Amino acid sequence: MRAARLIKMVLLLQSRPAMTAAELAAELEVSERTVTRDAQALSEAGVPVYAERGRAGGYRLVGGYRTRLTGLARDEAEALFLSGLPSALREMGLEDAASAARLKVSAALLPSLRDASASAARRFHLDAPSWYHEPATPDLLPVVADAVWDDRLMRARYRRGGRDGTEVERELAPYGLVLKAGVWYLCARVADDFRVYRIDRFTAVTAGEERFERDAAFDLPGFWAERAADFARSLLRTEVTVRVSESGARQLARAGDRAAAEAALAEAAPAGPDGLRTVTLPVESLEVAYSQLLALGPELEVLAPPALRSRFAEAAERLRELYR
């Protein structure tokens, strides 16, 4: 533990002109007294650390000193490519590895480029969760993430969706993690089939020492895009017929499944003299269609099925009474 801290201290001083004891203590998560002792230990080991007193003082390295301790470990190198996803790194337990990797890269850069990391962070930030939903980190995510990084087989108990919520036990070859709108998913191979699991539905996970041989042809982004499209299509089990204005047609894609709405509009006949278009729209259910399409207000009229048209007529009557 102390050896890693001493290396980090050298790299910090190498990447900046000077640092106060308070700044080093904050970065290293120790006391200022520990910083003083560590600086003394480095000096005794031959690392030219010296302290300057006064308001502009602090710890410095003798000019021109360079350490060769900048090589990246594998976990640091992998985490570096995810360094733009701070919340995801934290949830997977890789925050420390990413921090060490960024520090090593910064120490290896020319002095004029050492602010590149901070400059990029000021200009780009990814906020993965969707609006109005407080994301919850699955308790078992770090265990699953470790198995993914190490290509280790894992045995897991999984709670299926649906009302019964039955649990099944599976041996999985964990190929990749996906963070979608604040929800974590695992793409894994079961026997010869690839499947997707919601990590918050795992009730128990054990990662063994046995490793699996990864299929080099597996493409995580491509696999996820295909499965996500299949999943979205599988939800659209019924159809409704609506008449929409030009404004309603533009809003239709935002009210439900974008791909389904765009395809339905492309297949629909052109608008008539009244400016309205009749569209047959795939939807998940009549209940979901009611909540989604009601948001379009007077820009949309439901033609079929009769049950949904009756609900819209009732809603319109209630609104008329409210705003009479």
PDB file of C-alpha atoms in Angstrom:
ATOM      1  CA  MET A   1       0.000   0.000   0.000  1.00  0.00           C
ATOM      2  CA  ARG A   2       2.746   2.468   0.964  1.00  0.00           C
ATOM      3  CA  ALA A   3       4.853   1.624  -2.101  1.00  0.00           C
ATOM      4  CA  ALA A   4       1.919   2.420  -4.407  1.00  0.00           C
ATOM      5  CA  ARG A   5       1.350   5.691  -2.542  1.00  0.00           C
ATOM      6  CA  LEU A   6       5.012   6.706  -2.873  1.00  0.00           C
ATOM      7  CA  ILE A   7       4.914   6.018  -6.628  1.00  0.00           C
ATOM      8  CA  LYS A   8       1.749   8.081  -6.948  1.00  0.00           C
ATOM      9  CA  MET A   9       3.363  10.917  -5.012  1.00  0.00           C
ATOM     10  CA  VAL A  10       6.357  10.970  -7.386  1.00  0.00           C
ATOM     11  CA  LEU A  11       4.076  10.972 -10.419  1.00  0.00           C
ATOM     12  CA  LEU A  12       2.004  13.807  -8.980  1.00  0.00           C
ATOM     13  CA  LEU A  13       5.096  15.925  -8.408  1.00  0.00           C
ATOM     14  CA  GLN A  14       6.431  15.034 -11.836  1.00  0.00           C
ATOM     15  CA  SER A  15       3.235  16.212 -13.540  1.00  0.00           C
ATOM     16  CA  ARG A  16       3.022  19.575 -11.728  1.00  0.00           C
ATOM     17  CA  PRO A  17       5.504  22.335 -10.893  1.00  0.00           C
ATOM     18  CA  ALA A  18       4.824  22.086  -7.143  1.00  0.00           C
ATOM     19  CA  MET A  19       2.224  20.885  -4.670  1.00  0.00           C
ATOM     20  CA  THR A  20       1.518  21.863  -1.106  1.00  0.00           C
ATOM     21  CA  ALA A  21       1.332  19.300   1.667  1.00  0.00           C
ATOM     22  CA  ALA A  22      -2.430  19.872   1.843  1.00  0.00           C
ATOM     23  CA  GLU A  23      -2.853  19.227  -1.890  1.00  0.00           C
ATOM     24  CA  LEU A  24      -0.786  16.052  -1.736  1.00  0.00           C
ATOM     25  CA  ALA A  25      -2.669  14.865   1.345  1.00  0.00           C
ATOM     26  CA  ALA A  26      -5.991  15.347  -0.481  1.00  0.00           C
ATOM     27  CA  GLU A  27      -4.799  13.512  -3.593  1.00  0.00           C
ATOM     28  CA  LEU A  28      -3.263  10.630  -1.636  1.00  0.00           C
ATOM     29  CA  GLU A  29      -6.063  10.516   0.969  1.00  0.00           C
ATOM     30  CA  VAL A  30      -3.650  10.681   3.905  1.00  0.00           C
ATOM     31  CA  SER A  31      -2.694  13.245   6.540  1.00  0.00           C
ATOM     32  CA  GLU A  32      -0.174  16.045   5.954  1.00  0.00           C
ATOM     33  CA  ARG A  33       2.090  14.384   8.526  1.00  0.00           C
ATOM     34  CA  THR A  34       2.091  11.213   6.379  1.00  0.00           C
ATOM     35  CA  VAL A  35       3.000  13.340   3.347  1.00  0.00           C
ATOM     36  CA  THR A  36       5.991  14.713   5.254  1.00  0.00           C
ATOM     37  CA  ARG A  37       7.145  11.212   6.199  1.00  0.00           C
ATOM     38  CA  ASP A  38       6.670   9.938   2.634  1.00  0.00           C
ATOM     39  CA  ALA A  39       8.673  12.850   1.210  1.00  0.00           C
ATOM     40  CA  GLN A  40      11.481  12.055   3.646  1.00  0.00           C
ATOM     41  CA  ALA A  41      11.389   8.373   2.630  1.00  0.00           C
ATOM     42  CA  LEU A  42      11.593   9.291  -1.066  1.00  0.00           C
ATOM     43  CA  SER A  43      14.508  11.603  -0.438  1.00  0.00           C
ATOM     44  CA  GLU A  44      16.370   8.866   1.475  1.00  0.00           C
ATOM     45  CA  ALA A  45      15.694   6.474  -1.439  1.00  0.00           C
ATOM     46  CA  GLY A  46      17.393   8.855  -3.867  1.00  0.00           C
ATOM     47  CA  VAL A  47      14.355  10.628  -5.336  1.00  0.00           C
ATOM     48  CA  PRO A  48      15.202  14.367  -5.297  1.00  0.00           C
ATOM     49  CA  VAL A  49      12.147  15.700  -3.445  1.00  0.00           C
ATOM     50  CA  TYR A  50      12.596  18.939  -1.569  1.00  0.00           C
ATOM     51  CA  ALA A  51      10.309  21.299   0.309  1.00  0.00           C
ATOM     52  CA  GLU A  52      10.132  25.070   0.065  1.00  0.00           C
ATOM     53  CA  ARG A  53       8.703  27.034   2.937  1.00  0.00           C
ATOM     54  CA  GLY A  54       6.527  30.110   2.707  1.00  0.00           C
ATOM     55  CA  ARG A  55       3.234  31.056   1.050  1.00  0.00           C
ATOM     56  CA  ALA A  56       4.483  30.051  -2.400  1.00  0.00           C
ATOM     57  CA  GLY A  57       6.216  26.963  -1.069  1.00  0.00           C
ATOM     58  CA  GLY A  58       5.447  23.292  -1.432  1.00  0.00           C
ATOM     59  CA  TYR A  59       7.029  20.043  -2.484  1.00  0.00           C
ATOM     60  CA  ARG A  60       8.962  19.895  -5.754  1.00  0.00           C
ATOM     61  CA  LEU A  61      11.241  17.589  -7.695  1.00  0.00           C
ATOM     62  CA  VAL A  62      14.687  18.809  -8.673  1.00  0.00           C
ATOM     63  CA  GLY A  63      14.353  20.225 -12.172  1.00  0.00           C
ATOM     64  CA  GLY A  64      14.637  17.692 -14.953  1.00  0.00           C
ATOM     65  CA  TYR A  65      14.116  14.613 -12.775  1.00  0.00           C
ATOM     66  CA  ARG A  66      12.056  11.948 -14.566  1.00  0.00           C
ATOM     67  CA  THR A  67      10.895   8.635 -13.172  1.00  0.00           C
ATOM     68  CA  ARG A  68      10.518   5.594 -15.379  1.00  0.00           C
ATOM     69  CA  LEU A  69       7.553   4.375 -13.348  1.00  0.00           C
ATOM     70  CA  THR A  70       5.064   5.402 -16.049  1.00  0.00           C
ATOM     71  CA  GLY A  71       4.265   2.038 -17.650  1.00  0.00           C
ATOM     72  CA  LEU A  72       0.580   1.197 -17.606  1.00  0.00           C
ATOM     73  CA  ALA A  73      -0.679  -2.002 -16.013  1.00  0.00           C
ATOM     74  CA  ARG A  74      -3.351  -3.874 -17.985  1.00  0.00           C
ATOM     75  CA  ASP A  75      -6.252  -2.784 -15.758  1.00  0.00           C
ATOM     76  CA  GLU A  76      -5.027   0.814 -15.917  1.00  0.00           C
ATOM     77  CA  ALA A  77      -4.739   0.718 -19.710  1.00  0.00           C
ATOM     78  CA  GLU A  78      -8.247  -0.732 -20.063  1.00  0.00           C
ATOM     79  CA  ALA A  79      -9.704   1.775 -17.632  1.00  0.00           C
ATOM     80  CA  LEU A  80      -7.999   4.640 -19.467  1.00  0.00           C
ATOM     81  CA  PHE A  81     -10.217   4.036 -22.505  1.00  0.00           C
ATOM     82  CA  LEU A  82     -13.260   4.477 -20.241  1.00  0.00           C
ATOM     83  CA  SER A  83     -11.970   7.578 -18.484  1.00  0.00           C
ATOM     84  CA  GLY A  84     -14.740   9.695 -20.022  1.00  0.00           C
ATOM     85  CA  LEU A  85     -17.292   7.661 -18.070  1.00  0.00           C
ATOM     86  CA  PRO A  86     -16.524   8.552 -14.446  1.00  0.00           C
ATOM     87  CA  SER A  87     -19.795   7.263 -12.973  1.00  0.00           C
ATOM     88  CA  ALA A  88     -19.510   3.955 -14.850  1.00  0.00           C
ATOM     89  CA  LEU A  89     -15.896   3.494 -13.696  1.00  0.00           C
ATOM     90  CA  ARG A  90     -16.905   4.179 -10.116  1.00  0.00           C
ATOM     91  CA  GLU A  91     -19.786   1.691 -10.237  1.00  0.00           C
ATOM     92  CA  MET A  92     -17.563  -1.039 -11.733  1.00  0.00           C
ATOM     93  CA  GLY A  93     -14.854  -0.470  -9.122  1.00  0.00           C
ATOM     94  CA  LEU A  94     -12.293   0.826 -11.647  1.00  0.00           C
ATOM     95  CA  GLU A  95     -12.001   4.421 -10.444  1.00  0.00           C
ATOM     96  CA  ASP A  96      -8.585   3.912  -8.805  1.00  0.00           C
ATOM     97  CA  ALA A  97      -7.139   2.160 -11.872  1.00  0.00           C
ATOM     98  CA  ALA A  98      -8.352   4.960 -14.147  1.00  0.00           C
ATOM     99  CA  SER A  99      -6.935   7.614 -11.831  1.00  0.00           C
ATOM    100  CA  ALA A 100      -3.528   5.905 -11.800  1.00  0.00           C
ATOM    101  CA  ALA A 101      -3.578   5.546 -15.588  1.00  0.00           C
ATOM    102  CA  ARG A 102      -4.406   9.214 -16.164  1.00  0.00           C
ATOM    103  CA  LEU A 103      -1.656  10.213 -13.768  1.00  0.00           C
ATOM    104  CA  LYS A 104       0.935   8.066 -15.559  1.00  0.00           C
ATOM    105  CA  VAL A 105      -0.074   9.431 -18.947  1.00  0.00           C
ATOM    106  CA  SER A 106       0.079  12.979 -17.611  1.00  0.00           C
ATOM    107  CA  ALA A 107       3.541  12.366 -16.168  1.00  0.00           C
ATOM    108  CA  ALA A 108       4.773  11.109 -19.529  1.00  0.00           C
ATOM    109  CA  LEU A 109       3.517  14.130 -21.474  1.00  0.00           C
ATOM    110  CA  LEU A 110       5.456  17.256 -22.273  1.00  0.00           C
ATOM    111  CA  PRO A 111       4.875  20.031 -19.701  1.00  0.00           C
ATOM    112  CA  SER A 112       2.891  22.055 -22.252  1.00  0.00           C
ATOM    113  CA  LEU A 113       0.405  19.179 -22.665  1.00  0.00           C
ATOM    114  CA  ARG A 114      -0.131  18.205 -19.054  1.00  0.00           C
ATOM    115  CA  ASP A 115      -3.363  20.163 -18.772  1.00  0.00           C
ATOM    116  CA  ALA A 116      -4.921  18.130 -21.630  1.00  0.00           C
ATOM    117  CA  SER A 117      -6.895  15.895 -19.266  1.00  0.00           C
ATOM    118  CA  ALA A 118      -8.399  18.820 -17.346  1.00  0.00           C
ATOM    119  CA  SER A 119      -9.031  20.688 -20.583  1.00  0.00           C
ATOM    120  CA  ALA A 120     -10.989  17.771 -22.039  1.00  0.00           C
ATOM    121  CA  ALA A 121     -12.949  17.294 -18.806  1.00  0.00           C
ATOM    122  CA  ARG A 122     -14.030  20.935 -18.939  1.00  0.00           C
ATOM    123  CA  ARG A 123     -15.385  20.413 -22.447  1.00  0.00           C
ATOM    124  CA  PHE A 124     -17.059  16.993 -22.366  1.00  0.00           C
ATOM    125  CA  HIS A 125     -19.070  15.058 -19.815  1.00  0.00           C
ATOM    126  CA  LEU A 126     -21.293  12.009 -20.352  1.00  0.00           C
ATOM    127  CA  ASP A 127     -24.371  11.709 -18.129  1.00  0.00           C
ATOM    128  CA  ALA A 128     -25.675   8.235 -18.938  1.00  0.00           C
ATOM    129  CA  PRO A 129     -28.910   7.943 -16.892  1.00  0.00           C
ATOM    130  CA  SER A 130     -32.161   9.236 -18.330  1.00  0.00           C
ATOM    131  CA  TRP A 131     -33.987  12.251 -16.911  1.00  0.00           C
ATOM    132  CA  TYR A 132     -36.189  11.963 -13.822  1.00  0.00           C
ATOM    133  CA  HIS A 133     -34.802   8.573 -12.823  1.00  0.00           C
ATOM    134  CA  GLU A 134     -32.387   8.156  -9.939  1.00  0.00           C
ATOM    135  CA  PRO A 135     -30.034   5.347 -11.023  1.00  0.00           C
ATOM    136  CA  ALA A 136     -29.255   2.603  -8.510  1.00  0.00           C
ATOM    137  CA  THR A 137     -25.953   0.741  -8.783  1.00  0.00           C
ATOM    138  CA  PRO A 138     -26.494  -3.042  -8.602  1.00  0.00           C
ATOM    139  CA  ASP A 139     -24.677  -4.480  -5.592  1.00  0.00           C
ATOM    140  CA  LEU A 140     -23.191  -7.310  -7.660  1.00  0.00           C
ATOM    141  CA  LEU A 141     -21.912  -5.102 -10.491  1.00  0.00           C
ATOM    142  CA  PRO A 142     -18.244  -4.989  -9.308  1.00  0.00           C
ATOM    143  CA  VAL A 143     -18.141  -8.812  -9.083  1.00  0.00           C
ATOM    144  CA  VAL A 144     -19.606  -9.155 -12.578  1.00  0.00           C
ATOM    145  CA  ALA A 145     -17.246  -6.478 -13.923  1.00  0.00           C
ATOM    146  CA  ASP A 146     -14.208  -8.325 -12.506  1.00  0.00           C
ATOM    147  CA  ALA A 147     -15.328 -11.512 -14.264  1.00  0.00           C
ATOM    148  CA  VAL A 148     -15.799  -9.616 -17.541  1.00  0.00           C
ATOM    149  CA  TRP A 149     -12.319  -8.042 -17.414  1.00  0.00           C
ATOM    150  CA  ASP A 150     -10.612 -11.342 -16.487  1.00  0.00           C
ATOM    151  CA  ASP A 151     -12.621 -13.599 -18.884  1.00  0.00           C
ATOM    152  CA  ARG A 152     -13.613 -15.800 -15.944  1.00  0.00           C
ATOM    153  CA  LEU A 153     -16.624 -18.107 -15.966  1.00  0.00           C
ATOM    154  CA  MET A 154     -19.249 -17.190 -13.413  1.00  0.00           C
ATOM    155  CA  ARG A 155     -22.193 -18.972 -11.848  1.00  0.00           C
ATOM    156  CA  ALA A 156     -25.201 -16.785 -11.178  1.00  0.00           C
ATOM    157  CA  ARG A 157     -28.739 -16.927  -9.882  1.00  0.00           C
ATOM    158  CA  TYR A 158     -31.041 -14.758 -11.979  1.00  0.00           C
ATOM    159  CA  ARG A 159     -34.559 -13.518 -11.249  1.00  0.00           C
ATOM    160  CA  ARG A 160     -36.626 -13.661 -14.395  1.00  0.00           C
ATOM    161  CA  GLY A 161     -38.948 -10.838 -15.375  1.00  0.00           C
ATOM    162  CA  GLY A 162     -42.693 -11.208 -15.133  1.00  0.00           C
ATOM    163  CA  ARG A 163     -45.068 -11.574 -12.249  1.00  0.00           C
ATOM    164  CA  ASP A 164     -43.788 -14.918 -10.970  1.00  0.00           C
ATOM    165  CA  GLY A 165     -40.179 -13.721 -10.665  1.00  0.00           C
ATOM    166  CA  THR A 166     -38.817 -17.270 -10.707  1.00  0.00           C
ATOM    167  CA  GLU A 167     -35.084 -17.725 -10.229  1.00  0.00           C
ATOM    168  CA  VAL A 168     -32.814 -19.787 -12.451  1.00  0.00           C
ATOM    169  CA  GLU A 169     -29.160 -20.740 -12.079  1.00  0.00           C
ATOM    170  CA  ARG A 170     -26.785 -20.386 -15.000  1.00  0.00           C
ATOM    171  CA  GLU A 171     -23.093 -20.788 -15.767  1.00  0.00           C
ATOM    172  CA  LEU A 172     -22.160 -17.777 -17.879  1.00  0.00           C
ATOM    173  CA  ALA A 173     -19.209 -16.661 -19.953  1.00  0.00           C
ATOM    174  CA  PRO A 174     -19.461 -12.888 -19.350  1.00  0.00           C
ATOM    175  CA  TYR A 175     -18.497 -11.102 -22.570  1.00  0.00           C
ATOM    176  CA  GLY A 176     -19.401  -7.461 -22.019  1.00  0.00           C
ATOM    177  CA  LEU A 177     -21.235  -4.806 -20.020  1.00  0.00           C
ATOM    178  CA  VAL A 178     -23.703  -2.276 -21.404  1.00  0.00           C
ATOM    179  CA  LEU A 179     -25.020   0.807 -19.596  1.00  0.00           C
ATOM    180  CA  LYS A 180     -28.350   1.821 -21.149  1.00  0.00           C
ATOM    181  CA  ALA A 181     -30.268   4.803 -19.732  1.00  0.00           C
ATOM    182  CA  GLY A 182     -28.875   4.171 -16.237  1.00  0.00           C
ATOM    183  CA  VAL A 183     -29.519   0.392 -16.307  1.00  0.00           C
ATOM    184  CA  TRP A 184     -26.623  -2.102 -16.432  1.00  0.00           C
ATOM    185  CA  TYR A 185     -26.822  -5.195 -18.665  1.00  0.00           C
ATOM    186  CA  LEU A 186     -24.525  -8.187 -19.117  1.00  0.00           C
ATOM    187  CA  CYS A 187     -24.030  -9.786 -22.533  1.00  0.00           C
ATOM    188  CA  ALA A 188     -23.005 -13.372 -21.858  1.00  0.00           C
ATOM    189  CA  ARG A 189     -22.618 -16.708 -23.615  1.00  0.00           C
ATOM    190  CA  VAL A 190     -24.648 -19.629 -22.292  1.00  0.00           C
ATOM    191  CA  ALA A 191     -23.551 -22.855 -24.006  1.00  0.00           C
ATOM    192  CA  ASP A 192     -23.498 -21.747 -27.667  1.00  0.00           C
ATOM    193  CA  ASP A 193     -26.044 -18.950 -27.323  1.00  0.00           C
ATOM    194  CA  PHE A 194     -25.501 -15.276 -26.483  1.00  0.00           C
ATOM    195  CA  ARG A 195     -28.030 -13.672 -24.137  1.00  0.00           C
ATOM    196  CA  VAL A 196     -28.622 -10.398 -22.306  1.00  0.00           C
ATOM    197  CA  TYR A 197     -29.211 -10.142 -18.544  1.00  0.00           C
ATOM    198  CA  ARG A 198     -30.181  -7.173 -16.373  1.00  0.00           C
ATOM    199  CA  ILE A 199     -27.558  -7.057 -13.653  1.00  0.00           C
ATOM    200  CA  ASP A 200     -29.993  -5.767 -11.014  1.00  0.00           C
ATOM    201  CA  ARG A 201     -31.848  -9.092 -11.369  1.00  0.00           C
ATOM    202  CA  PHE A 202     -28.851 -11.176 -10.308  1.00  0.00           C
ATOM    203  CA  THR A 203     -29.418 -12.424  -6.766  1.00  0.00           C
ATOM    204  CA  ALA A 204     -26.089 -14.247  -6.413  1.00  0.00           C
ATOM    205  CA  VAL A 205     -22.875 -14.292  -8.442  1.00  0.00           C
ATOM    206  CA  THR A 206     -19.738 -16.367  -7.983  1.00  0.00           C
ATOM    207  CA  ALA A 207     -16.763 -15.888 -10.294  1.00  0.00           C
ATOM    208  CA  GLY A 208     -14.473 -18.910 -10.378  1.00  0.00           C
ATOM    209  CA  GLU A 209     -10.836 -19.204 -11.383  1.00  0.00           C
ATOM    210  CA  GLU A 210     -11.571 -21.007 -14.667  1.00  0.00           C
ATOM    211  CA  ARG A 211     -11.265 -18.779 -17.719  1.00  0.00           C
ATOM    212  CA  PHE A 212     -13.166 -19.093 -20.972  1.00  0.00           C
ATOM    213  CA  GLU A 213     -11.835 -18.603 -24.472  1.00  0.00           C
ATOM    214  CA  ARG A 214     -13.337 -15.435 -25.901  1.00  0.00           C
ATOM    215  CA  ASP A 215     -14.758 -15.569 -29.425  1.00  0.00           C
ATOM    216  CA  ALA A 216     -12.610 -13.042 -31.303  1.00  0.00           C
ATOM    217  CA  ALA A 217     -15.434 -12.413 -33.771  1.00  0.00           C
ATOM    218  CA  PHE A 218     -17.854 -11.235 -31.075  1.00  0.00           C
ATOM    219  CA  ASP A 219     -18.725  -7.560 -31.606  1.00  0.00           C
ATOM    220  CA  LEU A 220     -20.303  -6.093 -28.466  1.00  0.00           C
ATOM    221  CA  PRO A 221     -21.705  -2.857 -30.028  1.00  0.00           C
ATOM    222  CA  GLY A 222     -23.093  -4.777 -33.015  1.00  0.00           C
ATOM    223  CA  PHE A 223     -24.584  -7.518 -30.829  1.00  0.00           C
ATOM    224  CA  TRP A 224     -26.224  -4.987 -28.531  1.00  0.00           C
ATOM    225  CA  ALA A 225     -27.664  -2.945 -31.408  1.00  0.00           C
ATOM    226  CA  GLU A 226     -29.194  -6.075 -32.956  1.00  0.00           C
ATOM    227  CA  ARG A 227     -30.650  -7.379 -29.686  1.00  0.00           C
ATOM    228  CA  ALA A 228     -31.964  -3.953 -28.698  1.00  0.00           C
ATOM    229  CA  ALA A 229     -33.753  -3.624 -32.040  1.00  0.00           C
ATOM    230  CA  ASP A 230     -35.189  -7.151 -31.698  1.00  0.00           C
ATOM    231  CA  PHE A 231     -36.348  -6.378 -28.161  1.00  0.00           C
ATOM    232  CA  ALA A 232     -38.022  -3.143 -29.205  1.00  0.00           C
ATOM    233  CA  ARG A 233     -39.829  -4.924 -32.060  1.00  0.00           C
ATOM    234  CA  SER A 234     -40.925  -7.762 -29.769  1.00  0.00           C
ATOM    235  CA  LEU A 235     -42.751  -5.294 -27.527  1.00  0.00           C
ATOM    236  CA  LEU A 236     -44.950  -4.004 -30.365  1.00  0.00           C
ATOM    237  CA  ARG A 237     -47.677  -6.656 -30.179  1.00  0.00           C
ATOM    238  CA  THR A 238     -50.725  -4.735 -31.426  1.00  0.00           C
ATOM    239  CA  GLU A 239     -51.687  -1.934 -33.816  1.00  0.00           C
ATOM    240  CA  VAL A 240     -53.709   1.255 -33.662  1.00  0.00           C
ATOM    241  CA  THR A 241     -54.936   3.435 -36.511  1.00  0.00           C
ATOM    242  CA  VAL A 242     -54.676   7.176 -36.028  1.00  0.00           C
ATOM    243  CA  ARG A 243     -55.113  10.363 -38.028  1.00  0.00           C
ATOM    244  CA  VAL A 244     -52.425  12.971 -37.390  1.00  0.00           C
ATOM    245  CA  SER A 245     -51.735  16.544 -38.401  1.00  0.00           C
ATOM    246  CA  GLU A 246     -48.361  17.641 -39.737  1.00  0.00           C
ATOM    247  CA  SER A 247     -47.357  18.668 -36.230  1.00  0.00           C
ATOM    248  CA  GLY A 248     -48.652  15.365 -34.831  1.00  0.00           C
ATOM    249  CA  ALA A 249     -46.591  13.418 -37.360  1.00  0.00           C
ATOM    250  CA  ARG A 250     -43.441  15.180 -36.157  1.00  0.00           C
ATOM    251  CA  GLN A 251     -44.287  14.385 -32.528  1.00  0.00           C
ATOM    252  CA  LEU A 252     -45.236  10.770 -33.166  1.00  0.00           C
ATOM    253  CA  ALA A 253     -41.634   9.515 -33.103  1.00  0.00           C
ATOM    254  CA  ARG A 254     -41.085  11.093 -29.673  1.00  0.00           C
ATOM    255  CA  ALA A 255     -44.288   9.645 -28.221  1.00  0.00           C
ATOM    256  CA  GLY A 256     -43.294   5.985 -28.582  1.00  0.00           C
ATOM    257  CA  ASP A 257     -40.884   3.774 -30.498  1.00  0.00           C
ATOM    258  CA  ARG A 258     -39.055   6.016 -32.946  1.00  0.00           C
ATOM    259  CA  ALA A 259     -38.206   3.336 -35.517  1.00  0.00           C
ATOM    260  CA  ALA A 260     -41.772   1.992 -35.571  1.00  0.00           C
ATOM    261  CA  ALA A 261     -43.245   5.486 -35.923  1.00  0.00           C
ATOM    262  CA  GLU A 262     -40.887   6.447 -38.746  1.00  0.00           C
ATOM    263  CA  ALA A 263     -41.633   3.209 -40.621  1.00  0.00           C
ATOM    264  CA  ALA A 264     -45.396   3.669 -40.178  1.00  0.00           C
ATOM    265  CA  LEU A 265     -45.224   7.244 -41.466  1.00  0.00           C
ATOM    266  CA  ALA A 266     -43.142   6.146 -44.452  1.00  0.00           C
ATOM    267  CA  GLU A 267     -45.778   3.559 -45.393  1.00  0.00           C
ATOM    268  CA  ALA A 268     -48.757   5.885 -44.853  1.00  0.00           C
ATOM    269  CA  ALA A 269     -50.519   7.627 -47.734  1.00  0.00           C
ATOM    270  CA  PRO A 270     -49.885  11.360 -48.246  1.00  0.00           C
ATOM    271  CA  ALA A 271     -51.961  13.886 -46.323  1.00  0.00           C
ATOM    272  CA  GLY A 272     -55.410  14.648 -47.672  1.00  0.00           C
ATOM    273  CA  PRO A 273     -56.901  18.090 -48.415  1.00  0.00           C
ATOM    274  CA  ASP A 274     -57.462  18.581 -44.667  1.00  0.00           C
ATOM    275  CA  GLY A 275     -53.718  18.132 -44.030  1.00  0.00           C
ATOM    276  CA  LEU A 276     -54.239  14.928 -42.035  1.00  0.00           C
ATOM    277  CA  ARG A 277     -52.555  11.570 -42.579  1.00  0.00           C
ATOM    278  CA  THR A 278     -53.954   8.163 -41.611  1.00  0.00           C
ATOM    279  CA  VAL A 279     -51.275   5.982 -40.019  1.00  0.00           C
ATOM    280  CA  THR A 280     -51.323   2.380 -38.781  1.00  0.00           C
ATOM    281  CA  LEU A 281     -48.939   2.355 -35.823  1.00  0.00           C
ATOM    282  CA  PRO A 282     -47.467  -0.704 -34.000  1.00  0.00           C
ATOM    283  CA  VAL A 283     -47.711  -0.278 -30.207  1.00  0.00           C
ATOM    284  CA  GLU A 284     -46.845  -2.285 -27.122  1.00  0.00           C
ATOM    285  CA  SER A 285     -50.412  -2.417 -25.810  1.00  0.00           C
ATOM    286  CA  LEU A 286     -53.586  -0.323 -25.822  1.00  0.00           C
ATOM    287  CA  GLU A 287     -52.764   0.849 -22.297  1.00  0.00           C
ATOM    288  CA  VAL A 288     -49.301   2.028 -23.324  1.00  0.00           C
ATOM    289  CA  ALA A 289     -50.689   3.580 -26.517  1.00  0.00           C
ATOM    290  CA  TYR A 290     -53.224   5.541 -24.470  1.00  0.00           C
ATOM    291  CA  SER A 291     -50.566   7.067 -22.213  1.00  0.00           C
ATOM    292  CA  GLN A 292     -48.171   7.809 -25.100  1.00  0.00           C
ATOM    293  CA  LEU A 293     -50.563   9.147 -27.728  1.00  0.00           C
ATOM    294  CA  LEU A 294     -52.654  11.229 -25.333  1.00  0.00           C
ATOM    295  CA  ALA A 295     -49.650  13.571 -25.115  1.00  0.00           C
ATOM    296  CA  LEU A 296     -50.279  14.659 -28.721  1.00  0.00           C
ATOM    297  CA  GLY A 297     -53.620  16.211 -27.731  1.00  0.00           C
ATOM    298  CA  PRO A 298     -55.648  17.625 -30.640  1.00  0.00           C
ATOM    299  CA  GLU A 299     -52.881  16.819 -33.144  1.00  0.00           C
ATOM    300  CA  LEU A 300     -53.994  13.162 -33.203  1.00  0.00           C
ATOM    301  CA  GLU A 301     -57.322  11.343 -33.554  1.00  0.00           C
ATOM    302  CA  VAL A 302     -57.639   7.634 -32.774  1.00  0.00           C
ATOM    303  CA  LEU A 303     -59.694   5.778 -35.387  1.00  0.00           C
ATOM    304  CA  ALA A 304     -59.272   2.182 -34.222  1.00  0.00           C
ATOM    305  CA  PRO A 305     -59.614   0.017 -32.276  1.00  0.00           C
ATOM    306  CA  PRO A 306     -62.995   1.183 -30.922  1.00  0.00           C
ATOM    307  CA  ALA A 307     -62.029   0.569 -27.278  1.00  0.00           C
ATOM    308  CA  LEU A 308     -59.080   2.966 -27.505  1.00  0.00           C
ATOM    309  CA  ARG A 309     -61.132   5.551 -29.435  1.00  0.00           C
ATOM    310  CA  SER A 310     -63.741   5.434 -26.649  1.00  0.00           C
ATOM    311  CA  ARG A 311     -61.080   6.087 -24.004  1.00  0.00           C
ATOM    312  CA  PHE A 312     -59.818   9.103 -25.955  1.00  0.00           C
ATOM    313  CA  ALA A 313     -63.373  10.384 -26.376  1.00  0.00           C
ATOM    314  CA  GLU A 314     -63.945  10.051 -22.638  1.00  0.00           C
ATOM    315  CA  ALA A 315     -60.674  11.856 -21.885  1.00  0.00           C
ATOM    316  CA  ALA A 316     -61.614  14.641 -24.301  1.00  0.00           C
ATOM    317  CA  GLU A 317     -65.006  15.033 -22.632  1.00  0.00           C
ATOM    318  CA  ARG A 318     -63.429  15.242 -19.188  1.00  0.00           C
ATOM    319  CA  LEU A 319     -60.998  17.881 -20.449  1.00  0.00           C
ATOM    320  CA  ARG A 320     -63.855  19.814 -22.001  1.00  0.00           C
ATOM    321  CA  GLU A 321     -65.667  19.834 -18.640  1.00  0.00           C
ATOM    322  CA  LEU A 322     -62.516  20.983 -16.847  1.00  0.00           C
ATOM    323  CA  TYR A 323     -61.876  23.857 -19.256  1.00  0.00           C
ATOM    324  CA  ARG A 324     -65.473  24.842 -19.978  1.00  0.00           C
TER     325      ARG A 324
END
